[in-house]
Amino acid sequence: MTGEFSSTWLTLREPADAAARARDLVEALRLPAGGELVIRDLGCGTGSMGRWLAPLLPGPQRWVLHDRDPALLAHAAAHLPAAAADGTAVTVRTAQGDVTALTAADLAGTSLVTCSALLDLFTTEEVAALAEACVTSDTPALFTLSVVGEVTFEPADPLDAVVADAFNAHQRRSVGGRRLLGPEAVGAAAEAFARVGVSVTTRSSPWQLGPEHAALTAEWLRGWLSAAAEQRPDLELDDYLKARTTAAEAGRLRVTVGHQDLLAQKE
């Protein structure tokens, strides 16, 4: 899998991610009682998933952080919480490599597989293989903040839908012979787990960006529009970008960015 994400962007989005994730799916997790939990965080980035989830789970935890980027891995490992919900220890190790290639053997002894804002970068085949690996290794999965291709603005602009369509097409692009799932990722994952007999629960987990998120909104807009322009170079978006970022930075723009969280575990 290709693609790198800056630590600056990942840090900027972390509070919005934490507010958006569906906490009731954590409460629904059925994890082994007693002993150390082994939690694998795929595409961990700066470690925001661990910082959010580790304090919500009781019992000693060993987090295995997976990412391609050694700098992000080092940052994540150094900034995970030291204690679980009940004060027991949280320890960390890292694993550099391609998370799309994990097998059931890799997941042996794992209590939970997690990821955040990652599934859209998988292909249909890779999601199916990950579901098979989770089922074969008897590992539940909690996948959060997958994009679903839905963005709404207040106030609206006639170009909003045009840009959204271009962005969503970019999310589904082919990269190195791999056709990315983009906004179809959650549906593909749900189907993959259902095919192998695993119960799936999904929840809406949108970003709700208002004046207090002005910096995040402006930066998200730049990335959103950059991807749309790459997909549709015929679009004239300079004036739209200027107007939207100016409104965001002035606190006059509200944006809802749709995501879904998914929990897959055996009954």
mmCIF file of C-alpha atoms in Angstrom:
data_model
loop_
_atom_site.group_PDB
_atom_site.id
_atom_site.type_symbol
_atom_site.label_atom_id
_atom_site.label_comp_id
_atom_site.label_asym_id
_atom_site.label_seq_id
_atom_site.Cartn_x
_atom_site.Cartn_y
_atom_site.Cartn_z
ATOM 1 C CA MET A 1 0.000 0.000 0.000
ATOM 2 C CA THR A 2 1.298 3.434 -0.876
ATOM 3 C CA GLY A 3 0.710 6.827 0.671
ATOM 4 C CA GLU A 4 2.232 8.779 3.506
ATOM 5 C CA PHE A 5 0.568 11.223 5.862
ATOM 6 C CA SER A 6 2.257 14.107 7.647
ATOM 7 C CA SER A 7 2.430 14.099 11.418
ATOM 8 C CA THR A 8 1.200 17.718 11.349
ATOM 9 C CA TRP A 9 -2.039 16.738 9.619
ATOM 10 C CA LEU A 10 -2.566 13.695 11.823
ATOM 11 C CA THR A 11 -2.045 15.776 14.964
ATOM 12 C CA LEU A 12 -4.424 18.476 13.720
ATOM 13 C CA ARG A 13 -7.235 16.002 13.109
ATOM 14 C CA GLU A 14 -6.808 13.973 16.320
ATOM 15 C CA PRO A 15 -9.319 15.867 18.529
ATOM 16 C CA ALA A 16 -12.012 15.686 15.827
ATOM 17 C CA ASP A 17 -11.299 11.982 15.341
ATOM 18 C CA ALA A 18 -11.643 11.314 19.065
ATOM 19 C CA ALA A 19 -14.944 13.194 19.235
ATOM 20 C CA ALA A 20 -16.350 11.377 16.190
ATOM 21 C CA ARG A 21 -15.559 7.726 16.956
ATOM 22 C CA ALA A 22 -18.481 5.590 18.115
ATOM 23 C CA ARG A 23 -17.688 4.799 21.744
ATOM 24 C CA ASP A 24 -20.619 2.393 22.049
ATOM 25 C CA LEU A 25 -18.792 -0.026 19.744
ATOM 26 C CA VAL A 26 -15.966 -0.153 22.285
ATOM 27 C CA GLU A 27 -18.507 -0.984 24.984
ATOM 28 C CA ALA A 28 -19.843 -3.790 22.757
ATOM 29 C CA LEU A 29 -16.433 -5.437 22.364
ATOM 30 C CA ARG A 30 -16.144 -8.969 23.736
ATOM 31 C CA LEU A 31 -12.481 -9.286 24.668
ATOM 32 C CA PRO A 32 -10.742 -12.073 26.595
ATOM 33 C CA ALA A 33 -11.039 -11.707 30.362
ATOM 34 C CA GLY A 34 -7.865 -11.938 32.410
ATOM 35 C CA GLY A 35 -4.358 -11.753 31.062
ATOM 36 C CA GLU A 36 -2.794 -9.228 28.741
ATOM 37 C CA LEU A 37 -4.721 -7.882 25.758
ATOM 38 C CA VAL A 38 -2.719 -7.777 22.516
ATOM 39 C CA ILE A 39 -4.033 -5.004 20.269
ATOM 40 C CA ARG A 40 -2.744 -4.428 16.745
ATOM 41 C CA ASP A 41 -3.235 -0.931 15.331
ATOM 42 C CA LEU A 42 -2.926 -0.985 11.536
ATOM 43 C CA GLY A 43 -1.621 2.158 9.863
ATOM 44 C CA CYS A 44 -1.152 3.682 13.305
ATOM 45 C CA GLY A 45 0.169 7.056 12.143
ATOM 46 C CA THR A 46 1.059 9.134 15.203
ATOM 47 C CA GLY A 47 -0.803 6.718 17.514
ATOM 48 C CA SER A 48 -4.084 8.598 17.927
ATOM 49 C CA MET A 49 -6.153 5.393 17.996
ATOM 50 C CA GLY A 50 -4.099 4.044 20.869
ATOM 51 C CA ARG A 51 -4.319 7.301 22.778
ATOM 52 C CA TRP A 52 -8.105 7.187 22.416
ATOM 53 C CA LEU A 53 -8.753 3.475 22.938
ATOM 54 C CA ALA A 54 -6.175 2.301 25.505
ATOM 55 C CA PRO A 55 -7.663 4.407 28.345
ATOM 56 C CA LEU A 56 -11.127 3.030 27.562
ATOM 57 C CA LEU A 57 -10.153 -0.643 27.992
ATOM 58 C CA PRO A 58 -9.383 -2.298 31.343
ATOM 59 C CA GLY A 59 -6.567 -4.725 31.950
ATOM 60 C CA PRO A 60 -2.932 -4.821 30.885
ATOM 61 C CA GLN A 61 -2.427 -4.132 27.175
ATOM 62 C CA ARG A 62 0.346 -4.721 24.676
ATOM 63 C CA TRP A 63 -0.079 -2.573 21.589
ATOM 64 C CA VAL A 64 1.572 -3.617 18.342
ATOM 65 C CA LEU A 65 1.768 -0.567 16.095
ATOM 66 C CA HIS A 66 1.913 -1.198 12.336
ATOM 67 C CA ASP A 67 2.921 1.427 9.791
ATOM 68 C CA ARG A 68 5.170 1.902 6.770
ATOM 69 C CA ASP A 69 6.708 5.113 8.111
ATOM 70 C CA PRO A 70 9.476 4.621 10.718
ATOM 71 C CA ALA A 71 9.238 8.231 11.919
ATOM 72 C CA LEU A 72 5.509 7.891 12.609
ATOM 73 C CA LEU A 73 6.085 4.569 14.354
ATOM 74 C CA ALA A 74 8.712 6.105 16.624
ATOM 75 C CA HIS A 75 6.418 9.018 17.480
ATOM 76 C CA ALA A 76 3.434 6.751 18.137
ATOM 77 C CA ALA A 77 5.416 4.379 20.351
ATOM 78 C CA ALA A 78 6.687 7.287 22.442
ATOM 79 C CA HIS A 79 3.265 8.872 22.939
ATOM 80 C CA LEU A 80 0.870 6.062 23.843
ATOM 81 C CA PRO A 81 -0.669 6.152 27.332
ATOM 82 C CA ALA A 82 1.209 4.258 30.021
ATOM 83 C CA ALA A 83 -1.925 3.012 31.773
ATOM 84 C CA ALA A 84 -5.227 1.329 30.891
ATOM 85 C CA ALA A 85 -8.662 2.255 32.246
ATOM 86 C CA ASP A 86 -7.974 0.430 35.519
ATOM 87 C CA GLY A 87 -4.404 1.692 35.894
ATOM 88 C CA THR A 88 -2.699 -1.482 34.644
ATOM 89 C CA ALA A 89 0.249 -1.189 32.283
ATOM 90 C CA VAL A 90 0.136 -0.414 28.567
ATOM 91 C CA THR A 91 3.247 -1.500 26.664
ATOM 92 C CA VAL A 92 4.159 -0.937 23.026
ATOM 93 C CA ARG A 93 6.151 -2.479 20.226
ATOM 94 C CA THR A 94 6.297 -1.520 16.564
ATOM 95 C CA ALA A 95 6.123 -3.410 13.275
ATOM 96 C CA GLN A 96 7.152 -1.640 10.075
ATOM 97 C CA GLY A 97 5.644 -2.960 6.844
ATOM 98 C CA ASP A 98 2.645 -3.268 4.559
ATOM 99 C CA VAL A 99 -0.550 -3.776 6.573
ATOM 100 C CA THR A 100 -2.441 -5.075 3.546
ATOM 101 C CA ALA A 101 -0.334 -8.251 3.633
ATOM 102 C CA LEU A 102 -1.155 -9.450 7.163
ATOM 103 C CA THR A 103 -2.128 -13.109 7.508
ATOM 104 C CA ALA A 104 -3.864 -15.209 10.141
ATOM 105 C CA ALA A 105 -0.428 -16.347 11.304
ATOM 106 C CA ASP A 106 0.542 -12.712 11.872
ATOM 107 C CA LEU A 107 -2.570 -12.237 14.004
ATOM 108 C CA ALA A 108 -2.067 -15.346 16.145
ATOM 109 C CA GLY A 109 -2.502 -14.424 19.803
ATOM 110 C CA THR A 110 -4.043 -11.052 18.963
ATOM 111 C CA SER A 111 -7.011 -9.894 21.053
ATOM 112 C CA LEU A 112 -8.166 -7.053 18.768
ATOM 113 C CA VAL A 113 -7.279 -5.502 15.404
ATOM 114 C CA THR A 114 -7.940 -1.796 15.024
ATOM 115 C CA CYS A 115 -7.430 0.934 12.467
ATOM 116 C CA SER A 116 -8.540 4.509 11.931
ATOM 117 C CA ALA A 117 -9.151 6.273 8.596
ATOM 118 C CA LEU A 118 -7.414 3.445 6.738
ATOM 119 C CA LEU A 119 -9.860 1.093 5.004
ATOM 120 C CA ASP A 120 -10.428 3.419 2.034
ATOM 121 C CA LEU A 121 -6.825 2.733 0.997
ATOM 122 C CA PHE A 122 -7.487 -1.019 0.708
ATOM 123 C CA THR A 123 -8.761 -2.917 -2.305
ATOM 124 C CA THR A 124 -11.713 -5.309 -2.292
ATOM 125 C CA GLU A 125 -9.325 -8.261 -2.304
ATOM 126 C CA GLU A 126 -7.226 -6.857 0.534
ATOM 127 C CA VAL A 127 -10.253 -6.213 2.726
ATOM 128 C CA ALA A 128 -11.484 -9.755 2.064
ATOM 129 C CA ALA A 129 -8.060 -11.161 2.980
ATOM 130 C CA LEU A 130 -7.972 -9.123 6.199
ATOM 131 C CA ALA A 131 -11.448 -10.346 7.170
ATOM 132 C CA GLU A 132 -10.386 -13.934 6.483
ATOM 133 C CA ALA A 133 -7.249 -13.454 8.590
ATOM 134 C CA CYS A 134 -9.298 -12.048 11.477
ATOM 135 C CA VAL A 135 -11.809 -14.900 11.345
ATOM 136 C CA THR A 136 -9.179 -17.626 11.036
ATOM 137 C CA SER A 137 -7.233 -16.205 13.988
ATOM 138 C CA ASP A 138 -10.461 -15.576 15.960
ATOM 139 C CA THR A 139 -9.636 -11.863 16.255
ATOM 140 C CA PRO A 140 -12.348 -9.182 16.514
ATOM 141 C CA ALA A 141 -11.889 -6.003 14.485
ATOM 142 C CA LEU A 142 -12.716 -2.378 15.238
ATOM 143 C CA PHE A 143 -12.236 -0.189 12.158
ATOM 144 C CA THR A 144 -13.021 3.489 12.695
ATOM 145 C CA LEU A 145 -13.479 6.676 10.661
ATOM 146 C CA SER A 146 -13.740 5.228 7.179
ATOM 147 C CA VAL A 147 -14.888 7.843 4.669
ATOM 148 C CA VAL A 148 -18.301 7.307 3.107
ATOM 149 C CA GLY A 149 -18.252 10.032 0.446
ATOM 150 C CA GLU A 150 -20.713 12.383 2.148
ATOM 151 C CA VAL A 151 -19.843 16.037 2.813
ATOM 152 C CA THR A 152 -22.276 18.848 3.628
ATOM 153 C CA PHE A 153 -21.559 22.544 4.060
ATOM 154 C CA GLU A 154 -23.358 25.396 5.808
ATOM 155 C CA PRO A 155 -23.733 27.624 3.859
ATOM 156 C CA ALA A 156 -23.920 25.540 0.700
ATOM 157 C CA ASP A 157 -22.325 26.384 -2.648
ATOM 158 C CA PRO A 158 -23.271 25.092 -6.123
ATOM 159 C CA LEU A 159 -19.767 23.663 -6.558
ATOM 160 C CA ASP A 160 -19.914 21.545 -3.388
ATOM 161 C CA ALA A 161 -21.451 18.521 -5.130
ATOM 162 C CA VAL A 162 -19.135 18.800 -8.137
ATOM 163 C CA VAL A 163 -16.051 18.813 -5.933
ATOM 164 C CA ALA A 164 -17.419 15.982 -3.789
ATOM 165 C CA ASP A 165 -17.978 13.806 -6.858
ATOM 166 C CA ALA A 166 -14.449 14.488 -8.096
ATOM 167 C CA PHE A 167 -12.971 13.728 -4.672
ATOM 168 C CA ASN A 168 -14.902 10.477 -4.365
ATOM 169 C CA ALA A 169 -13.729 9.418 -7.824
ATOM 170 C CA HIS A 170 -10.151 10.160 -6.710
ATOM 171 C CA GLN A 171 -10.680 7.959 -3.648
ATOM 172 C CA ARG A 172 -11.624 5.100 -5.986
ATOM 173 C CA ARG A 173 -8.596 5.574 -8.247
ATOM 174 C CA SER A 174 -6.164 2.860 -9.291
ATOM 175 C CA VAL A 175 -2.670 3.085 -7.801
ATOM 176 C CA GLY A 176 0.030 0.700 -8.947
ATOM 177 C CA GLY A 177 -2.576 -1.682 -10.321
ATOM 178 C CA ARG A 178 -4.624 -1.543 -7.101
ATOM 179 C CA ARG A 179 -8.159 -0.153 -7.338
ATOM 180 C CA LEU A 180 -8.813 1.589 -4.019
ATOM 181 C CA LEU A 181 -12.168 1.166 -2.311
ATOM 182 C CA GLY A 182 -12.545 4.765 -1.187
ATOM 183 C CA PRO A 183 -16.076 5.412 0.124
ATOM 184 C CA GLU A 184 -17.117 1.815 -0.567
ATOM 185 C CA ALA A 185 -14.678 0.494 2.051
ATOM 186 C CA VAL A 186 -17.092 -0.018 4.943
ATOM 187 C CA GLY A 187 -19.628 -1.789 2.737
ATOM 188 C CA ALA A 188 -16.931 -4.046 1.313
ATOM 189 C CA ALA A 189 -15.612 -4.864 4.782
ATOM 190 C CA ALA A 190 -19.092 -5.605 6.119
ATOM 191 C CA GLU A 191 -19.749 -7.946 3.187
ATOM 192 C CA ALA A 192 -16.383 -9.656 3.614
ATOM 193 C CA PHE A 193 -16.974 -10.386 7.304
ATOM 194 C CA ALA A 194 -20.586 -11.440 6.722
ATOM 195 C CA ARG A 195 -19.463 -13.947 4.068
ATOM 196 C CA VAL A 196 -17.332 -15.715 6.668
ATOM 197 C CA GLY A 197 -20.096 -15.713 9.273
ATOM 198 C CA VAL A 198 -19.040 -12.836 11.503
ATOM 199 C CA SER A 199 -21.479 -10.377 13.067
ATOM 200 C CA VAL A 200 -20.967 -6.794 11.899
ATOM 201 C CA THR A 201 -22.179 -3.575 13.542
ATOM 202 C CA THR A 202 -21.686 -0.144 11.967
ATOM 203 C CA ARG A 203 -22.154 3.341 13.332
ATOM 204 C CA SER A 204 -22.072 6.764 11.763
ATOM 205 C CA SER A 205 -19.056 8.744 13.033
ATOM 206 C CA PRO A 206 -18.994 12.083 11.202
ATOM 207 C CA TRP A 207 -16.741 15.010 11.827
ATOM 208 C CA GLN A 208 -18.863 17.976 12.904
ATOM 209 C CA LEU A 209 -16.615 20.933 12.132
ATOM 210 C CA GLY A 210 -17.574 24.396 13.328
ATOM 211 C CA PRO A 211 -15.841 27.690 14.165
ATOM 212 C CA GLU A 212 -13.780 26.002 16.892
ATOM 213 C CA HIS A 213 -12.226 23.764 14.213
ATOM 214 C CA ALA A 214 -11.239 26.575 11.829
ATOM 215 C CA ALA A 215 -7.634 25.426 11.323
ATOM 216 C CA LEU A 216 -8.635 21.799 10.732
ATOM 217 C CA THR A 217 -11.437 22.776 8.369
ATOM 218 C CA ALA A 218 -9.155 24.986 6.280
ATOM 219 C CA GLU A 219 -6.462 22.306 6.047
ATOM 220 C CA TRP A 220 -9.009 19.592 5.253
ATOM 221 C CA LEU A 221 -10.456 21.802 2.510
ATOM 222 C CA ARG A 222 -7.050 22.206 0.881
ATOM 223 C CA GLY A 223 -6.507 18.463 0.805
ATOM 224 C CA TRP A 224 -10.066 17.742 -0.349
ATOM 225 C CA LEU A 225 -9.784 20.207 -3.198
ATOM 226 C CA SER A 226 -6.284 19.088 -4.162
ATOM 227 C CA ALA A 227 -7.525 15.513 -4.634
ATOM 228 C CA ALA A 228 -10.571 16.724 -6.580
ATOM 229 C CA ALA A 229 -8.385 18.867 -8.864
ATOM 230 C CA GLU A 230 -6.037 15.951 -9.481
ATOM 231 C CA GLN A 231 -9.011 13.861 -10.565
ATOM 232 C CA ARG A 232 -10.684 16.664 -12.554
ATOM 233 C CA PRO A 233 -7.991 19.081 -13.809
ATOM 234 C CA ASP A 234 -10.636 20.770 -15.943
ATOM 235 C CA LEU A 235 -12.309 22.239 -12.855
ATOM 236 C CA GLU A 236 -11.576 25.880 -12.009
ATOM 237 C CA LEU A 237 -11.403 25.779 -8.225
ATOM 238 C CA ASP A 238 -9.131 28.667 -7.183
ATOM 239 C CA ASP A 239 -11.967 31.065 -6.364
ATOM 240 C CA TYR A 240 -13.934 28.322 -4.616
ATOM 241 C CA LEU A 241 -10.917 27.371 -2.496
ATOM 242 C CA LYS A 242 -10.233 30.976 -1.552
ATOM 243 C CA ALA A 243 -13.846 31.637 -0.585
ATOM 244 C CA ARG A 244 -14.220 28.417 1.387
ATOM 245 C CA THR A 245 -10.907 28.671 3.280
ATOM 246 C CA THR A 246 -11.541 32.356 4.043
ATOM 247 C CA ALA A 247 -14.953 31.475 5.469
ATOM 248 C CA ALA A 248 -13.481 28.595 7.477
ATOM 249 C CA GLU A 249 -10.675 30.683 8.937
ATOM 250 C CA ALA A 250 -13.201 33.380 9.850
ATOM 251 C CA GLY A 251 -15.422 30.838 11.625
ATOM 252 C CA ARG A 252 -18.269 31.291 9.123
ATOM 253 C CA LEU A 253 -18.312 27.753 7.740
ATOM 254 C CA ARG A 254 -19.680 24.500 9.149
ATOM 255 C CA VAL A 255 -18.799 21.170 7.544
ATOM 256 C CA THR A 256 -20.017 17.641 8.208
ATOM 257 C CA VAL A 257 -17.663 14.973 6.847
ATOM 258 C CA GLY A 258 -19.245 11.522 6.837
ATOM 259 C CA HIS A 259 -17.457 8.485 8.277
ATOM 260 C CA GLN A 260 -18.488 5.087 9.559
ATOM 261 C CA ASP A 261 -17.081 2.835 12.261
ATOM 262 C CA LEU A 262 -17.310 -0.942 12.004
ATOM 263 C CA LEU A 263 -17.127 -3.663 14.656
ATOM 264 C CA ALA A 264 -16.778 -7.276 13.515
ATOM 265 C CA GLN A 265 -16.724 -10.093 16.060
ATOM 266 C CA LYS A 266 -18.017 -13.621 16.398
ATOM 267 C CA GLU A 267 -21.215 -14.184 18.347
#
